[in-house]
Short mmCIF file of C-alpha atoms in Angstrom, two decimals:
data_model
loop_
_atom_site.label_atom_id
_atom_site.label_comp_id
_atom_site.label_asym_id
_atom_site.label_seq_id
_atom_site.Cartn_x
_atom_site.Cartn_y
_atom_site.Cartn_z
CA MET O 231 -18.60 -31.97 -5.84
CA GLU O 232 -16.28 -32.04 -8.83
CA LEU O 233 -12.51 -31.89 -8.42
CA ILE O 234 -10.51 -30.62 -11.40
CA VAL O 235 -6.72 -30.94 -11.26
CA CYS O 236 -4.95 -28.75 -13.82
CA LYS O 237 -1.50 -29.46 -15.25
CA ASP O 238 -0.21 -25.93 -14.68
CA GLU O 239 -1.17 -22.35 -13.82
CA ILE O 240 -2.19 -21.52 -17.40
CA ALA O 241 -4.65 -24.42 -17.50
CA TRP O 242 -5.87 -23.44 -14.02
CA VAL O 243 -6.73 -19.91 -15.19
CA GLU O 244 -8.38 -21.23 -18.36
CA SER O 245 -10.51 -23.68 -16.36
CA ILE O 246 -11.73 -20.97 -14.00
CA ASN O 247 -12.62 -18.67 -16.90
CA THR O 248 -14.51 -21.47 -18.63
CA TRP O 249 -16.45 -22.26 -15.45
CA LEU O 250 -17.36 -18.59 -15.00
CA SER O 251 -18.47 -18.16 -18.59
CA ILE O 252 -20.68 -21.26 -18.50
CA ASN O 253 -22.30 -20.57 -15.14
CA ILE O 254 -22.87 -16.84 -15.64
CA GLU O 255 -24.82 -17.66 -18.80
CA ARG O 256 -26.56 -20.75 -17.40
CA TYR O 257 -27.96 -18.96 -14.35
CA ASN O 258 -28.23 -15.43 -15.79
CA ILE O 259 -25.88 -14.18 -13.06
CA SER O 260 -25.64 -10.49 -12.18
CA ARG O 261 -23.57 -10.68 -8.95
CA VAL O 262 -20.41 -12.72 -8.25
CA PHE O 263 -18.36 -13.01 -5.06
CA LEU O 264 -14.62 -12.46 -5.69
CA PRO O 265 -11.71 -13.12 -3.29
CA ALA O 266 -8.64 -11.01 -2.59
CA GLY O 267 -5.19 -12.48 -1.91
CA ASP O 268 -2.33 -14.24 -3.64
CA THR O 269 -4.29 -17.22 -4.97
CA PRO O 270 -6.32 -15.35 -7.62
CA ARG O 271 -3.50 -13.05 -8.79
CA PRO O 272 -2.76 -15.02 -12.02
CA LEU O 273 -6.47 -15.01 -12.83
CA TYR O 274 -6.81 -11.27 -12.31
CA LYS O 275 -3.62 -10.62 -14.27
CA PHE O 276 -5.18 -12.49 -17.19
CA TRP O 277 -8.36 -10.43 -16.95
CA GLU O 278 -6.42 -7.18 -16.98
CA SER O 279 -4.28 -8.16 -19.96
CA ARG O 280 -6.68 -10.22 -22.06
CA GLY O 281 -10.18 -9.54 -20.76
CA ALA O 282 -12.60 -11.29 -18.42
CA PRO O 283 -15.30 -13.86 -19.28
CA PHE O 284 -18.15 -11.53 -18.30
CA SER O 285 -19.74 -8.24 -19.34
CA GLU O 286 -19.28 -4.82 -17.77
CA ASN O 287 -22.79 -5.16 -16.29
CA LEU O 288 -21.72 -7.90 -13.88
CA LYS O 289 -21.35 -6.78 -10.25
CA LEU O 290 -18.21 -8.03 -8.48
CA ILE O 291 -18.85 -8.47 -4.76
CA GLN O 292 -16.03 -8.12 -2.24
CA LEU O 293 -15.95 -11.13 0.11
CA ASP O 294 -14.19 -9.69 3.14
CA GLU O 295 -12.20 -6.79 4.51
CA ILE O 296 -9.90 -5.98 7.42
CA ILE O 297 -11.47 -3.23 9.54
CA SER O 298 -8.93 -2.59 12.30
CA GLY O 299 -5.20 -2.03 12.67
CA LEU O 300 -2.69 -0.78 10.13
CA SER O 301 -4.06 -3.07 7.41
CA ALA O 302 -7.64 -1.75 7.58
CA GLY O 303 -9.04 -1.39 4.06
CA SER O 304 -6.17 -3.29 2.45
CA PHE O 305 -8.40 -5.66 0.45
CA ARG O 306 -10.18 -2.74 -1.21
CA THR O 307 -6.72 -1.40 -2.09
CA PHE O 308 -5.80 -4.84 -3.46
CA PHE O 309 -8.69 -4.77 -5.92
CA LYS O 310 -8.00 -1.19 -6.97
CA GLU O 311 -4.39 -2.09 -7.73
CA THR O 312 -4.96 -5.57 -9.18
CA LEU O 313 -8.17 -5.04 -11.18
CA PRO O 314 -8.18 -1.32 -12.02
CA SER O 315 -10.05 -1.89 -15.29
CA PHE O 316 -12.95 -3.47 -13.40
CA ILE O 317 -13.09 -1.25 -10.32
CA ASN O 318 -16.37 0.42 -11.36
CA GLN O 319 -18.02 -3.01 -11.31
CA PHE O 320 -17.13 -3.63 -7.67
CA GLU O 321 -19.52 -3.51 -4.76
CA PHE O 322 -17.40 -3.28 -1.66
CA ILE O 323 -18.50 -5.07 1.46
CA ASP O 324 -19.27 -1.88 3.38
CA GLU O 325 -21.61 -0.67 0.64
CA ALA O 326 -24.29 -3.38 0.83
CA ASP O 327 -25.14 -6.78 2.29
CA LYS O 328 -27.07 -8.47 -0.50
CA GLY O 329 -24.90 -11.49 -1.16
CA ALA O 330 -24.38 -12.84 -4.68
CA GLN O 331 -25.60 -15.57 -7.02
CA LEU O 332 -22.20 -17.12 -7.83
CA ALA O 333 -19.13 -17.56 -5.62
CA VAL O 334 -15.44 -17.65 -6.48
CA LEU O 335 -13.67 -18.57 -3.23
CA GLY O 336 -10.12 -19.16 -2.06
CA LEU O 337 -9.03 -21.69 0.55
CA GLY O 338 -7.33 -20.43 3.70
CA ALA O 339 -4.46 -22.39 5.21
CA ASN O 340 -6.56 -23.13 8.31
CA GLY O 341 -9.65 -24.09 6.30
CA HIS O 342 -11.37 -20.72 6.32
CA VAL O 343 -13.21 -19.28 3.32
CA ALA O 344 -13.27 -15.50 3.15
CA PHE O 345 -12.87 -14.72 6.86
CA HIS O 346 -15.35 -17.37 7.99
CA GLU O 347 -12.93 -18.78 10.54
CA PRO O 348 -13.02 -22.22 12.18
CA GLY O 349 -15.23 -22.01 15.25
CA LEU O 350 -17.76 -19.59 13.79
CA ASP O 351 -21.34 -20.81 13.41
CA LYS O 352 -21.71 -22.97 10.30
CA ASP O 353 -24.63 -20.83 9.12
CA PHE O 354 -22.75 -17.52 9.51
CA PHE O 355 -23.96 -15.24 6.69
CA SER O 356 -22.08 -12.00 7.21
CA GLY O 357 -20.81 -9.66 9.90
CA CYS O 358 -17.79 -8.65 11.97
CA VAL O 359 -15.39 -11.40 13.03
CA ASN O 360 -12.33 -11.81 15.23
CA LEU O 361 -9.49 -13.31 13.22
CA SER O 362 -7.76 -16.42 14.53
CA ALA O 363 -4.18 -16.23 15.76
CA ASP O 364 -3.15 -18.42 12.80
CA THR O 365 -4.74 -16.08 10.26
CA ILE O 366 -3.21 -13.03 11.93
CA LEU O 367 0.24 -14.63 11.87
CA ARG O 368 0.05 -15.83 8.26
CA ASN O 369 -1.18 -12.46 7.02
CA LYS O 370 1.28 -10.48 9.17
CA LEU O 371 -1.49 -8.55 10.90
CA SER O 372 -1.61 -6.85 14.28
CA ALA O 373 -2.82 -8.85 17.28
CA GLY O 374 -6.57 -8.51 17.76
CA THR O 375 -7.25 -7.57 14.14
CA ARG O 376 -10.93 -7.69 13.21
CA ALA O 377 -12.60 -8.11 9.86
CA VAL O 378 -15.99 -8.03 8.19
CA SER O 379 -16.86 -10.98 5.99
CA TYR O 380 -19.46 -13.01 4.21
CA GLY O 381 -19.62 -16.62 5.35
CA VAL O 382 -20.65 -20.13 4.38
CA GLY O 383 -24.29 -19.27 5.05
CA ALA O 384 -24.13 -16.77 2.18
CA PHE O 385 -22.11 -19.01 -0.12
CA LEU O 386 -24.48 -21.96 0.17
CA LEU O 387 -27.30 -19.75 -1.14
CA THR O 388 -25.50 -19.16 -4.44
CA GLN O 389 -26.32 -21.05 -7.64
CA ALA O 390 -22.79 -22.43 -7.94
CA ILE O 391 -19.44 -22.28 -6.14
CA ILE O 392 -15.89 -22.60 -7.43
CA LEU O 393 -13.15 -23.09 -4.84
CA ILE O 394 -9.84 -22.08 -6.40
CA VAL O 395 -6.71 -23.60 -4.86
CA ARG O 396 -3.15 -22.99 -6.05
CA GLY O 397 0.33 -23.97 -4.85
CA GLU O 398 1.87 -26.81 -2.87
CA ALA O 399 1.47 -24.87 0.39
CA LYS O 400 -2.27 -25.64 0.19
CA LYS O 401 -1.90 -29.39 -0.40
CA ASN O 402 -2.42 -30.50 3.21
CA ILE O 403 -5.43 -28.30 3.89
CA LEU O 404 -7.01 -29.34 0.58
CA ARG O 405 -6.57 -32.99 1.50
CA ASN O 406 -8.03 -32.23 4.91
CA ILE O 407 -11.24 -30.64 3.67
CA LEU O 408 -11.72 -33.47 1.17
CA SER O 409 -11.52 -36.09 3.92
CA ALA O 410 -14.61 -37.54 5.56
CA GLY O 411 -15.71 -35.93 8.79
CA CYS O 412 -13.89 -32.61 8.33
CA ASP O 413 -15.93 -29.77 9.86
CA LEU O 414 -13.81 -26.78 8.81
CA PRO O 415 -15.68 -23.94 7.07
CA ALA O 416 -14.36 -24.88 3.61
CA ALA O 417 -15.55 -28.45 4.12
CA GLN O 418 -19.10 -27.18 4.73
CA LEU O 419 -19.18 -26.14 1.08
CA MET O 420 -19.33 -29.84 0.15
CA SER O 421 -23.07 -29.78 0.87
CA HIS O 422 -23.64 -27.46 -2.09
CA PRO O 423 -25.04 -29.37 -5.09
CA ASN O 424 -22.97 -27.37 -7.58
CA LEU O 425 -19.46 -27.13 -6.13
CA VAL O 426 -16.31 -27.34 -8.24
CA ILE O 427 -12.78 -27.33 -6.81
CA ILE O 428 -10.09 -26.31 -9.30
CA THR O 429 -6.46 -26.78 -8.33
CA ASP O 430 -2.98 -27.17 -9.77
CA ILE O 431 -2.02 -29.50 -6.90
CA LYS O 432 -1.64 -33.21 -7.49
CA ILE O 433 -3.60 -34.77 -4.61
#
């Protein structure tokens, strides 16, 4: 595992783009997992305004989606609104279950990645999940909200993983998953031989 601490958001975006460019070429990648949410917004804003470090032939694979309640389908909407120039490259999670060769992942406040929640089997590949009370509260969702998601089992099969972490609100959970003995889903990524964590947080 390599930890890269960036001085600011601009450097954070540049580092992620560099990592993507290098690894897409190195492994001849055709499919990349991409997360929704607030963390990658600066990255996606850069892509929309200045271009992305990949060709139009690259498939962008949706990691997860809410499938019940008033927020059902909201992640698909997020991508349509945030990355409209790339929407034809997307493969939404309800369209296939093939996984990807490279993973860009965010870090949830409770240690989840995508919607692979704490308590799910460590080898969970993909399927429907019940969201934890903490996730429901933080995302302002209805009680009992369900989702469909890829999991750590799928991510560990990729050629390389980048865990992108931004903002002081994630400092404690980042420290937690970096500590010895942590068994949260994000900590399971540490077993991957080609994992990079890029953050703007001073640990």
